[in-house]
Amino acid sequence: MMTLFDPDNTPAHQAPTGGPIIMDGRRPDGERPGGYQSPLLEGLNPQQREAVEYRGPALLIIAGAGSGKTSVLTRRIASLLETREAWPSQILAITFTNKAAAEMQGRVKAILGQGADGMWISTFHSSCVRILRREAENAGLSASFSIYDSADTKVTLKRIIKSLDADTLGFTPGNASAKISKLKNELADVDSYSRNANMSDPQEVMFVEIFRQYTQRLRAANALDFDDLIGETVYLFRAFPKVAALYRRRFRHILVDEYQDTNHAQYSLVRELTRPVDPELADEMEATGVHVRNLRDATGGIPGASLTVVGDSDQSIYAFRGADTRNITEFERDFPGTKVILLEQNYRSTQNILSAANAVIGHNFDRKDKKLWSAGGDGEKIVGFTAYSGHDEAQFVADEIEVLHSAGMAYRDMAVFYRTNAQTRALEEILVRSAVPYRVVGGTKFYERAEIKDALAYLISVANPNDELALRRILNTPKRGIGPATETGLASFAEANQISFRQAMRDCASLGLGPKVTGAILKLAALLDEAALKIDPANPAGQANVSELLTFLLDGSGLLTLLRGSRDPQDEARAENIEELVAQTKDFNKENPDSGLVDFLTQVSLVAAADDLDDASGTVSLMTLHTAKGLEYEAVFLTGVEEGLLPHQMSANEPGGPAEERRLFYVGITRARQRLYLSLAMTRAQFGDINVAMPSRYLQEIPVALIDWKQSPGMANSRGGTQPRALNARRDGFGGGFAKRGEPQALPPAPKPKTEWTNRVSQVRDNGDLTLAAGDRIRHVDFGDGRVNQVTGDGTKRIAHVQFDTAGAKKLLIKIAPIEKI
DNA sequence: AGGTACATACTTTTT
DNA sequence: GTATGTACCT
């Protein structure tokens, strides 16, 4: 994966940007005959066609959801290559996920074949790692630097906060890392921050100290966190104009997808890369043998690369991560001479789905009005469903999935979205029970499992001996009798003698520890040293590949063997996971024969949630709304459309929060091609107890005629007049009472029980002080008769555990459940 | 050093 | 309801 490029490897006769097509006949795939009509434009509408063909310094493509932007971007790249306006190596395309990058690379290759090799199509983070590893020395790093994920960052901060007693001032690893991340996204560092900090505020002083120590620890460990990857690359370019010039010269066409979600650091990176090269620097490059002649303009410098960005401010959902839509709204100002192209025709969804999406997003003010439209017809109505609980909602989803499946839709064409990862539990429980094949995309990722992180820490310790975090992780994993006391002893020994933790391990004999402990430490140090020798380029015995190295470390440490021998049944699963990792390293060796340990670790560090999405798996996909961005499915279930969840409680106080949540809802809606299901629950279990939920404010923004409520939220208005606002502001035209949920589920195109939701606050369901005890028999509106087995909780949160005669066991919130005693 | 038992606080979204 | 932290025991 990590094919490092040589800035000098591009031929001297390369075509200047935007210049005439060079038909030099030196490329084997041959000349095009005159009058040749490129198939690249086939099937494109006029706007898409222009987006492919336009040439100029800057192009902004405002691409509504489903408007075919990936296709446009792909064909634009193919067009640049096909016309010989650019060599593959001159193209840098930035996507949001590695998966999107791989897909784009595949599509361009499918069009052009071999002529596509050498392009950089990757994420911001991957591109930056590539640059930083190559230029590590200038950045003050070694090329095998570690990449810290958020968990690593938190562990580091936790240690710092503990040593500073900063928790007394309210610092937690969570809030400190959030603040540091935010600053780094703004390209601030400790020094620039402390210059403007209010140092009379003790909390501020403490934060600066935390930030400083954190920066120092990462430096000492030869490590960068996610945000550093971008920031350090920008710093590198700013501090070393000659290094920057190499990349500015190389990348003549830069394309950025999902531009609305770029933050300031990423914006700055794009800026740096698209700056022109001064004539003097160009002279200097030429003098050192870098081919620049064909690139130089009248002034003798190299003009800035052409920049294409694609985005949609309505789909900006990463403000919490520093994304700034001003990057897109002010693009024309930032890059004078920008051409703007609007793609509004949607090729994905039915008109009903689009009308709902338009209506929802129309409630955000401060946006350029943009209406998606489709030529594909209205399609089915959106299906709405109000469940009694999260489990009930999950059951609805499972049932509808089965309905769709038996009507011929493949599982892989369906997806279930939710706002928070915590919602997966109920869904998974029911899907397992209903035997629906599913896959959770993202969530707790494979590489975040403890045993995998342990195994990886062994590899990291070999690749980067300065990584104290990784060393301390494996110090007593598996158990070697090295406790926390010994660990801190080693750390302070290292600190006092200005040596690395690793060296401290080698020298631990002078620490006067017990013979057993000393022996254990020395054995581990020797194991790591021996492993390092196996990948030392100077080793005459040759190089071990990643899987050989991992196997060696696992054997030497006994990690896998001990898990195998354990009686704990969970350890068996852990052992299997480690075996899976070994298998992955073997695959990696096979697919990347020229890549080594550091490349493998890089790849592992930068996998995104959506990356491990396997299209071939015949399963329903479960994911958060954030992960869903950029994907599409025939049928989409958008669950938990409730106040407090969507919009999420946490966003309520943040400026722009509710608007961002609305965009999130909009993103979810627009993922659906044919069928869209919106569901919510009247009560939701969280924190171990059950809370009453209210329909999301966004639901009332969808025109009533577009939704067919299988069960309306009318009965959600069941708490007296306490709620601030009823679901739908209109007070007329909503007759009807409670909807009845048909037994198990209605059949496919089902005669839909037309149930409009009602809005009358007077319609209160409140069982008041209804008391139930074990043994009572009750009747439930939907579940029929049943017997109370147990009552738990108290006050308004009393729960009856009921065994229904036909519907099975359920838990009901007594106060609001549609039940009566019989 | 390491295990167990109980208490506690936390849950937004992610490269 | 879970993951983490503390106290106490072996």
mmCIF file of N, CA and C in Angstrom, chain A residues 538-648:
data_model
loop_
_atom_site.group_PDB
_atom_site.id
_atom_site.type_symbol
_atom_site.label_atom_id
_atom_site.label_comp_id
_atom_site.label_asym_id
_atom_site.label_seq_id
_atom_site.Cartn_x
_atom_site.Cartn_y
_atom_site.Cartn_z
ATOM 1 N N ALA A 538 19.711 -4.377 7.598
ATOM 2 C CA ALA A 538 21.114 -4.778 7.537
ATOM 3 C C ALA A 538 21.309 -6.248 7.879
ATOM 4 N N ASN A 539 20.242 -6.900 8.273
ATOM 5 C CA ASN A 539 20.372 -8.287 8.688
ATOM 6 C C ASN A 539 20.636 -9.199 7.479
ATOM 7 N N PRO A 540 21.768 -9.879 7.486
ATOM 8 C CA PRO A 540 22.102 -10.738 6.329
ATOM 9 C C PRO A 540 21.164 -11.927 6.215
ATOM 10 N N ALA A 541 20.530 -12.292 7.311
ATOM 11 C CA ALA A 541 19.640 -13.457 7.273
ATOM 12 C C ALA A 541 18.354 -13.172 6.516
ATOM 13 N N GLY A 542 18.202 -11.937 6.077
ATOM 14 C CA GLY A 542 17.003 -11.614 5.296
ATOM 15 C C GLY A 542 15.882 -11.076 6.156
ATOM 16 N N GLN A 543 14.832 -10.653 5.494
ATOM 17 C CA GLN A 543 13.756 -9.945 6.159
ATOM 18 C C GLN A 543 12.575 -10.850 6.465
ATOM 19 N N ALA A 544 12.089 -10.710 7.665
ATOM 20 C CA ALA A 544 10.856 -11.421 7.993
ATOM 21 C C ALA A 544 9.680 -10.574 7.512
ATOM 22 N N ASN A 545 8.624 -11.198 7.038
ATOM 23 C CA ASN A 545 7.437 -10.419 6.698
ATOM 24 C C ASN A 545 6.548 -10.259 7.932
ATOM 25 N N VAL A 546 5.457 -9.541 7.761
ATOM 26 C CA VAL A 546 4.667 -9.163 8.935
ATOM 27 C C VAL A 546 4.110 -10.377 9.667
ATOM 28 N N SER A 547 3.626 -11.349 8.917
ATOM 29 C CA SER A 547 3.012 -12.483 9.617
ATOM 30 C C SER A 547 4.067 -13.342 10.305
ATOM 31 N N GLU A 548 5.240 -13.454 9.695
ATOM 32 C CA GLU A 548 6.303 -14.199 10.360
ATOM 33 C C GLU A 548 6.694 -13.502 11.661
ATOM 34 N N LEU A 549 6.766 -12.192 11.589
ATOM 35 C CA LEU A 549 7.140 -11.418 12.760
ATOM 36 C C LEU A 549 6.106 -11.564 13.873
ATOM 37 N N LEU A 550 4.853 -11.451 13.480
ATOM 38 C CA LEU A 550 3.779 -11.557 14.467
ATOM 39 C C LEU A 550 3.779 -12.946 15.103
ATOM 40 N N THR A 551 3.932 -13.963 14.286
ATOM 41 C CA THR A 551 3.962 -15.323 14.810
ATOM 42 C C THR A 551 5.127 -15.498 15.784
ATOM 43 N N PHE A 552 6.258 -14.942 15.400
ATOM 44 C CA PHE A 552 7.431 -15.022 16.278
ATOM 45 C C PHE A 552 7.140 -14.375 17.630
ATOM 46 N N LEU A 553 6.518 -13.204 17.592
ATOM 47 C CA LEU A 553 6.230 -12.486 18.835
ATOM 48 C C LEU A 553 5.178 -13.219 19.668
ATOM 49 N N LEU A 554 4.192 -13.755 19.020
ATOM 50 C CA LEU A 554 3.142 -14.483 19.745
ATOM 51 C C LEU A 554 3.728 -15.729 20.394
ATOM 52 N N ASP A 555 4.590 -16.438 19.658
ATOM 53 C CA ASP A 555 5.213 -17.629 20.222
ATOM 54 C C ASP A 555 6.131 -17.266 21.385
ATOM 55 N N GLY A 556 6.932 -16.233 21.166
ATOM 56 C CA GLY A 556 7.903 -15.845 22.170
ATOM 57 C C GLY A 556 7.274 -15.321 23.445
ATOM 58 N N SER A 557 6.113 -14.678 23.311
ATOM 59 C CA SER A 557 5.472 -14.092 24.493
ATOM 60 C C SER A 557 4.489 -15.054 25.133
ATOM 61 N N GLY A 558 4.043 -16.015 24.374
ATOM 62 C CA GLY A 558 3.056 -16.944 24.900
ATOM 63 C C GLY A 558 1.651 -16.386 24.935
ATOM 64 N N LEU A 559 1.440 -15.232 24.330
ATOM 65 C CA LEU A 559 0.143 -14.579 24.396
ATOM 66 C C LEU A 559 -0.985 -15.482 23.903
ATOM 67 N N LEU A 560 -0.796 -16.037 22.737
ATOM 68 C CA LEU A 560 -1.842 -16.862 22.143
ATOM 69 C C LEU A 560 -2.006 -18.178 22.896
ATOM 70 N N THR A 561 -0.884 -18.807 23.236
ATOM 71 C CA THR A 561 -0.933 -20.091 23.935
ATOM 72 C C THR A 561 -1.672 -19.977 25.260
ATOM 73 N N LEU A 562 -1.416 -18.877 25.969
ATOM 74 C CA LEU A 562 -2.055 -18.714 27.270
ATOM 75 C C LEU A 562 -3.557 -18.509 27.140
ATOM 76 N N LEU A 563 -3.958 -17.779 26.107
ATOM 77 C CA LEU A 563 -5.389 -17.589 25.896
ATOM 78 C C LEU A 563 -6.049 -18.923 25.578
ATOM 79 N N ARG A 564 -5.347 -19.711 24.802
ATOM 80 C CA ARG A 564 -5.848 -21.048 24.437
ATOM 81 C C ARG A 564 -6.068 -21.915 25.658
ATOM 82 N N GLY A 565 -5.099 -21.880 26.554
ATOM 83 C CA GLY A 565 -5.152 -22.757 27.703
ATOM 84 C C GLY A 565 -6.107 -22.284 28.792
ATOM 85 N N SER A 566 -6.650 -21.083 28.618
ATOM 86 C CA SER A 566 -7.482 -20.517 29.670
ATOM 87 C C SER A 566 -8.816 -21.241 29.798
ATOM 88 N N ARG A 567 -9.366 -21.197 30.979
ATOM 89 C CA ARG A 567 -10.673 -21.824 31.181
ATOM 90 C C ARG A 567 -11.805 -20.840 30.876
ATOM 91 N N ASP A 568 -11.455 -19.573 30.883
ATOM 92 C CA ASP A 568 -12.463 -18.548 30.586
ATOM 93 C C ASP A 568 -12.938 -18.690 29.126
ATOM 94 N N PRO A 569 -14.233 -18.932 28.937
ATOM 95 C CA PRO A 569 -14.721 -19.141 27.570
ATOM 96 C C PRO A 569 -14.503 -17.918 26.666
ATOM 97 N N GLN A 570 -14.437 -16.742 27.272
ATOM 98 C CA GLN A 570 -14.205 -15.537 26.453
ATOM 99 C C GLN A 570 -12.803 -15.522 25.851
ATOM 100 N N ASP A 571 -11.876 -16.180 26.558
ATOM 101 C CA ASP A 571 -10.511 -16.207 26.053
ATOM 102 C C ASP A 571 -10.413 -16.997 24.750
ATOM 103 N N GLU A 572 -11.320 -17.919 24.582
ATOM 104 C CA GLU A 572 -11.323 -18.690 23.344
ATOM 105 C C GLU A 572 -11.622 -17.755 22.168
ATOM 106 N N ALA A 573 -12.614 -16.880 22.371
ATOM 107 C CA ALA A 573 -12.955 -15.904 21.335
ATOM 108 C C ALA A 573 -11.787 -14.965 21.089
ATOM 109 N N ARG A 574 -11.093 -14.603 22.163
ATOM 110 C CA ARG A 574 -9.945 -13.706 22.019
ATOM 111 C C ARG A 574 -8.848 -14.381 21.200
ATOM 112 N N ALA A 575 -8.624 -15.661 21.494
ATOM 113 C CA ALA A 575 -7.614 -16.396 20.738
ATOM 114 C C ALA A 575 -7.989 -16.438 19.260
ATOM 115 N N GLU A 576 -9.271 -16.641 19.013
ATOM 116 C CA GLU A 576 -9.717 -16.673 17.615
ATOM 117 C C GLU A 576 -9.479 -15.333 16.934
ATOM 118 N N ASN A 577 -9.723 -14.256 17.670
ATOM 119 C CA ASN A 577 -9.487 -12.934 17.098
ATOM 120 C C ASN A 577 -8.022 -12.740 16.732
ATOM 121 N N ILE A 578 -7.149 -13.210 17.615
ATOM 122 C CA ILE A 578 -5.725 -13.058 17.314
ATOM 123 C C ILE A 578 -5.355 -13.895 16.095
ATOM 124 N N GLU A 579 -5.948 -15.080 16.005
ATOM 125 C CA GLU A 579 -5.698 -15.893 14.811
ATOM 126 C C GLU A 579 -6.188 -15.176 13.555
ATOM 127 N N GLU A 580 -7.306 -14.502 13.698
ATOM 128 C CA GLU A 580 -7.829 -13.726 12.577
ATOM 129 C C GLU A 580 -6.828 -12.634 12.176
ATOM 130 N N LEU A 581 -6.211 -12.035 13.188
ATOM 131 C CA LEU A 581 -5.203 -11.014 12.893
ATOM 132 C C LEU A 581 -4.017 -11.618 12.141
ATOM 133 N N VAL A 582 -3.609 -12.812 12.576
ATOM 134 C CA VAL A 582 -2.508 -13.482 11.874
ATOM 135 C C VAL A 582 -2.902 -13.724 10.418
ATOM 136 N N ALA A 583 -4.133 -14.161 10.235
ATOM 137 C CA ALA A 583 -4.614 -14.397 8.865
ATOM 138 C C ALA A 583 -4.587 -13.102 8.058
ATOM 139 N N GLN A 584 -4.952 -12.003 8.721
ATOM 140 C CA GLN A 584 -4.939 -10.714 8.018
ATOM 141 C C GLN A 584 -3.526 -10.305 7.602
ATOM 142 N N THR A 585 -2.559 -10.603 8.469
ATOM 143 C CA THR A 585 -1.184 -10.252 8.090
ATOM 144 C C THR A 585 -0.740 -11.087 6.886
ATOM 145 N N LYS A 586 -1.207 -12.321 6.839
ATOM 146 C CA LYS A 586 -0.850 -13.171 5.692
ATOM 147 C C LYS A 586 -1.451 -12.594 4.408
ATOM 148 N N ASP A 587 -2.712 -12.184 4.513
ATOM 149 C CA ASP A 587 -3.351 -11.557 3.348
ATOM 150 C C ASP A 587 -2.588 -10.311 2.934
ATOM 151 N N PHE A 588 -2.195 -9.558 3.949
ATOM 152 C CA PHE A 588 -1.477 -8.319 3.659
ATOM 153 C C PHE A 588 -0.177 -8.617 2.914
ATOM 154 N N ASN A 589 0.547 -9.632 3.381
ATOM 155 C CA ASN A 589 1.797 -9.996 2.709
ATOM 156 C C ASN A 589 1.545 -10.349 1.252
ATOM 157 N N LYS A 590 0.456 -11.077 1.060
ATOM 158 C CA LYS A 590 0.160 -11.551 -0.286
ATOM 159 C C LYS A 590 -0.205 -10.387 -1.194
ATOM 160 N N GLU A 591 -1.036 -9.483 -0.652
ATOM 161 C CA GLU A 591 -1.516 -8.376 -1.491
ATOM 162 C C GLU A 591 -0.497 -7.255 -1.646
ATOM 163 N N ASN A 592 0.382 -7.127 -0.666
ATOM 164 C CA ASN A 592 1.384 -6.054 -0.731
ATOM 165 C C ASN A 592 2.771 -6.613 -0.515
ATOM 166 N N PRO A 593 3.253 -7.378 -1.493
ATOM 167 C CA PRO A 593 4.531 -8.068 -1.278
ATOM 168 C C PRO A 593 5.703 -7.120 -1.007
ATOM 169 N N ASP A 594 5.570 -5.872 -1.440
ATOM 170 C CA ASP A 594 6.693 -4.944 -1.248
ATOM 171 C C ASP A 594 6.566 -4.125 0.023
ATOM 172 N N SER A 595 5.505 -4.345 0.767
ATOM 173 C CA SER A 595 5.273 -3.515 1.947
ATOM 174 C C SER A 595 5.703 -4.238 3.207
ATOM 175 N N GLY A 596 6.023 -3.459 4.193
ATOM 176 C CA GLY A 596 6.532 -4.043 5.421
ATOM 177 C C GLY A 596 5.680 -3.761 6.635
ATOM 178 N N LEU A 597 6.292 -3.938 7.787
ATOM 179 C CA LEU A 597 5.604 -3.803 9.061
ATOM 180 C C LEU A 597 4.945 -2.440 9.231
ATOM 181 N N VAL A 598 5.717 -1.392 8.942
ATOM 182 C CA VAL A 598 5.187 -0.046 9.163
ATOM 183 C C VAL A 598 3.971 0.211 8.265
ATOM 184 N N ASP A 599 4.020 -0.317 7.058
ATOM 185 C CA ASP A 599 2.890 -0.145 6.153
ATOM 186 C C ASP A 599 1.646 -0.845 6.693
ATOM 187 N N PHE A 600 1.873 -2.043 7.226
ATOM 188 C CA PHE A 600 0.743 -2.772 7.792
ATOM 189 C C PHE A 600 0.137 -2.001 8.958
ATOM 190 N N LEU A 601 0.990 -1.519 9.847
ATOM 191 C CA LEU A 601 0.491 -0.787 11.016
ATOM 192 C C LEU A 601 -0.231 0.488 10.597
ATOM 193 N N THR A 602 0.261 1.130 9.555
ATOM 194 C CA THR A 602 -0.399 2.341 9.067
ATOM 195 C C THR A 602 -1.807 2.022 8.585
ATOM 196 N N GLN A 603 -1.871 0.966 7.804
ATOM 197 C CA GLN A 603 -3.168 0.590 7.259
ATOM 198 C C GLN A 603 -4.162 0.289 8.380
ATOM 199 N N VAL A 604 -3.674 -0.426 9.374
ATOM 200 C CA VAL A 604 -4.535 -0.778 10.493
ATOM 201 C C VAL A 604 -5.000 0.475 11.242
ATOM 202 N N SER A 605 -4.095 1.429 11.401
ATOM 203 C CA SER A 605 -4.433 2.637 12.165
ATOM 204 C C SER A 605 -5.477 3.487 11.472
ATOM 205 N N LEU A 606 -5.513 3.405 10.169
ATOM 206 C CA LEU A 606 -6.346 4.351 9.440
ATOM 207 C C LEU A 606 -7.621 3.749 8.865
ATOM 208 N N VAL A 607 -7.951 2.524 9.251
ATOM 209 C CA VAL A 607 -9.219 1.980 8.750
ATOM 210 C C VAL A 607 -10.373 2.735 9.382
ATOM 211 N N ALA A 608 -11.334 3.046 8.565
ATOM 212 C CA ALA A 608 -12.516 3.755 9.040
ATOM 213 C C ALA A 608 -13.659 2.767 9.186
ATOM 214 N N ALA A 609 -14.677 3.208 9.876
ATOM 215 C CA ALA A 609 -15.827 2.342 10.110
ATOM 216 C C ALA A 609 -16.373 1.790 8.801
ATOM 217 N N ALA A 610 -16.557 2.661 7.836
ATOM 218 C CA ALA A 610 -17.195 2.244 6.593
ATOM 219 C C ALA A 610 -16.263 1.407 5.730
ATOM 220 N N ASP A 611 -14.973 1.354 6.117
ATOM 221 C CA ASP A 611 -14.030 0.642 5.277
ATOM 222 C C ASP A 611 -14.235 -0.857 5.292
ATOM 223 N N ASP A 612 -14.639 -1.370 6.442
ATOM 224 C CA ASP A 612 -14.767 -2.821 6.501
ATOM 225 C C ASP A 612 -16.149 -3.296 6.056
ATOM 226 N N LEU A 613 -16.819 -2.429 5.350
ATOM 227 C CA LEU A 613 -18.111 -2.779 4.782
ATOM 228 C C LEU A 613 -17.861 -3.730 3.626
ATOM 229 N N ASP A 614 -18.409 -4.898 3.735
ATOM 230 C CA ASP A 614 -18.179 -5.895 2.697
ATOM 231 C C ASP A 614 -19.417 -5.999 1.819
ATOM 232 N N ASP A 615 -19.282 -5.537 0.604
ATOM 233 C CA ASP A 615 -20.436 -5.515 -0.283
ATOM 234 C C ASP A 615 -20.938 -6.907 -0.617
ATOM 235 N N ALA A 616 -20.037 -7.849 -0.544
ATOM 236 C CA ALA A 616 -20.407 -9.186 -0.978
ATOM 237 C C ALA A 616 -21.218 -9.927 0.081
ATOM 238 N N SER A 617 -21.143 -9.459 1.303
ATOM 239 C CA SER A 617 -21.839 -10.176 2.355
ATOM 240 C C SER A 617 -23.339 -9.990 2.191
ATOM 241 N N GLY A 618 -24.066 -11.055 2.243
ATOM 242 C CA GLY A 618 -25.512 -10.952 2.042
ATOM 243 C C GLY A 618 -26.229 -10.619 3.324
ATOM 244 N N THR A 619 -25.847 -9.509 3.931
ATOM 245 C CA THR A 619 -26.441 -9.177 5.222
ATOM 246 C C THR A 619 -26.998 -7.766 5.241
ATOM 247 N N VAL A 620 -27.920 -7.556 6.149
ATOM 248 C CA VAL A 620 -28.419 -6.218 6.400
ATOM 249 C C VAL A 620 -27.319 -5.433 7.109
ATOM 250 N N SER A 621 -27.124 -4.182 6.764
ATOM 251 C CA SER A 621 -26.089 -3.376 7.401
ATOM 252 C C SER A 621 -26.687 -2.473 8.478
ATOM 253 N N LEU A 622 -26.064 -2.503 9.643
ATOM 254 C CA LEU A 622 -26.468 -1.616 10.730
ATOM 255 C C LEU A 622 -25.363 -0.592 10.938
ATOM 256 N N MET A 623 -25.717 0.675 11.002
ATOM 257 C CA MET A 623 -24.665 1.678 11.215
ATOM 258 C C MET A 623 -25.239 2.986 11.749
ATOM 259 N N THR A 624 -24.368 3.831 12.232
ATOM 260 C CA THR A 624 -24.808 5.145 12.674
ATOM 261 C C THR A 624 -25.084 6.008 11.450
ATOM 262 N N LEU A 625 -25.823 7.066 11.680
ATOM 263 C CA LEU A 625 -26.124 7.981 10.587
ATOM 264 C C LEU A 625 -24.839 8.581 10.029
ATOM 265 N N HIS A 626 -23.862 8.800 10.895
ATOM 266 C CA HIS A 626 -22.612 9.373 10.407
ATOM 267 C C HIS A 626 -21.903 8.410 9.441
ATOM 268 N N THR A 627 -21.886 7.149 9.831
ATOM 269 C CA THR A 627 -21.224 6.160 8.980
ATOM 270 C C THR A 627 -21.940 6.018 7.643
ATOM 271 N N ALA A 628 -23.240 6.311 7.648
ATOM 272 C CA ALA A 628 -24.056 6.090 6.445
ATOM 273 C C ALA A 628 -23.748 7.080 5.331
ATOM 274 N N LYS A 629 -23.087 8.148 5.689
ATOM 275 C CA LYS A 629 -22.826 9.169 4.675
ATOM 276 C C LYS A 629 -22.101 8.581 3.480
ATOM 277 N N GLY A 630 -22.582 8.917 2.303
ATOM 278 C CA GLY A 630 -21.921 8.456 1.091
ATOM 279 C C GLY A 630 -22.387 7.092 0.618
ATOM 280 N N LEU A 631 -23.237 6.425 1.412
ATOM 281 C CA LEU A 631 -23.710 5.104 1.013
ATOM 282 C C LEU A 631 -25.150 5.182 0.535
ATOM 283 N N GLU A 632 -25.632 4.130 -0.083
ATOM 284 C CA GLU A 632 -27.030 4.092 -0.489
ATOM 285 C C GLU A 632 -27.563 2.674 -0.460
ATOM 286 N N TYR A 633 -28.857 2.559 -0.180
ATOM 287 C CA TYR A 633 -29.498 1.249 -0.068
ATOM 288 C C TYR A 633 -30.896 1.309 -0.676
ATOM 289 N N GLU A 634 -31.371 0.148 -1.126
ATOM 290 C CA GLU A 634 -32.737 0.094 -1.658
ATOM 291 C C GLU A 634 -33.730 0.475 -0.565
ATOM 292 N N ALA A 635 -33.528 -0.103 0.600
ATOM 293 C CA ALA A 635 -34.443 0.178 1.704
ATOM 294 C C ALA A 635 -33.652 0.644 2.915
ATOM 295 N N VAL A 636 -34.150 1.691 3.534
ATOM 296 C CA VAL A 636 -33.474 2.252 4.694
ATOM 297 C C VAL A 636 -34.441 2.337 5.871
ATOM 298 N N PHE A 637 -34.001 1.848 7.016
ATOM 299 C CA PHE A 637 -34.758 2.007 8.254
ATOM 300 C C PHE A 637 -34.045 3.023 9.112
ATOM 301 N N LEU A 638 -34.735 4.136 9.338
ATOM 302 C CA LEU A 638 -34.142 5.172 10.170
ATOM 303 C C LEU A 638 -34.826 5.097 11.531
ATOM 304 N N THR A 639 -34.084 4.623 12.514
ATOM 305 C CA THR A 639 -34.712 4.327 13.804
ATOM 306 C C THR A 639 -34.433 5.419 14.841
ATOM 307 N N GLY A 640 -35.223 5.412 15.870
ATOM 308 C CA GLY A 640 -35.006 6.339 16.977
ATOM 309 C C GLY A 640 -35.199 7.793 16.602
ATOM 310 N N VAL A 641 -36.236 8.062 15.802
ATOM 311 C CA VAL A 641 -36.483 9.441 15.392
ATOM 312 C C VAL A 641 -37.234 10.146 16.525
ATOM 313 N N GLU A 642 -36.512 10.386 17.589
ATOM 314 C CA GLU A 642 -37.116 10.940 18.801
ATOM 315 C C GLU A 642 -36.354 12.158 19.293
ATOM 316 N N GLU A 643 -37.064 13.004 19.983
ATOM 317 C CA GLU A 643 -36.413 14.108 20.680
ATOM 318 C C GLU A 643 -35.419 13.514 21.677
ATOM 319 N N GLY A 644 -34.281 14.110 21.766
ATOM 320 C CA GLY A 644 -33.281 13.620 22.715
ATOM 321 C C GLY A 644 -32.297 12.670 22.051
ATOM 322 N N LEU A 645 -32.767 12.061 20.968
ATOM 323 C CA LEU A 645 -31.906 11.130 20.238
ATOM 324 C C LEU A 645 -31.575 11.733 18.871
ATOM 325 N N LEU A 646 -32.596 12.238 18.205
ATOM 326 C CA LEU A 646 -32.420 12.897 16.921
ATOM 327 C C LEU A 646 -33.406 14.065 16.853
ATOM 328 N N PRO A 647 -33.095 15.263 17.220
ATOM 329 C CA PRO A 647 -31.773 15.737 17.634
ATOM 330 C C PRO A 647 -31.338 15.138 18.968
ATOM 331 N N HIS A 648 -30.069 14.880 19.079
ATOM 332 C CA HIS A 648 -29.540 14.321 20.299
ATOM 333 C C HIS A 648 -29.505 15.380 21.388
#
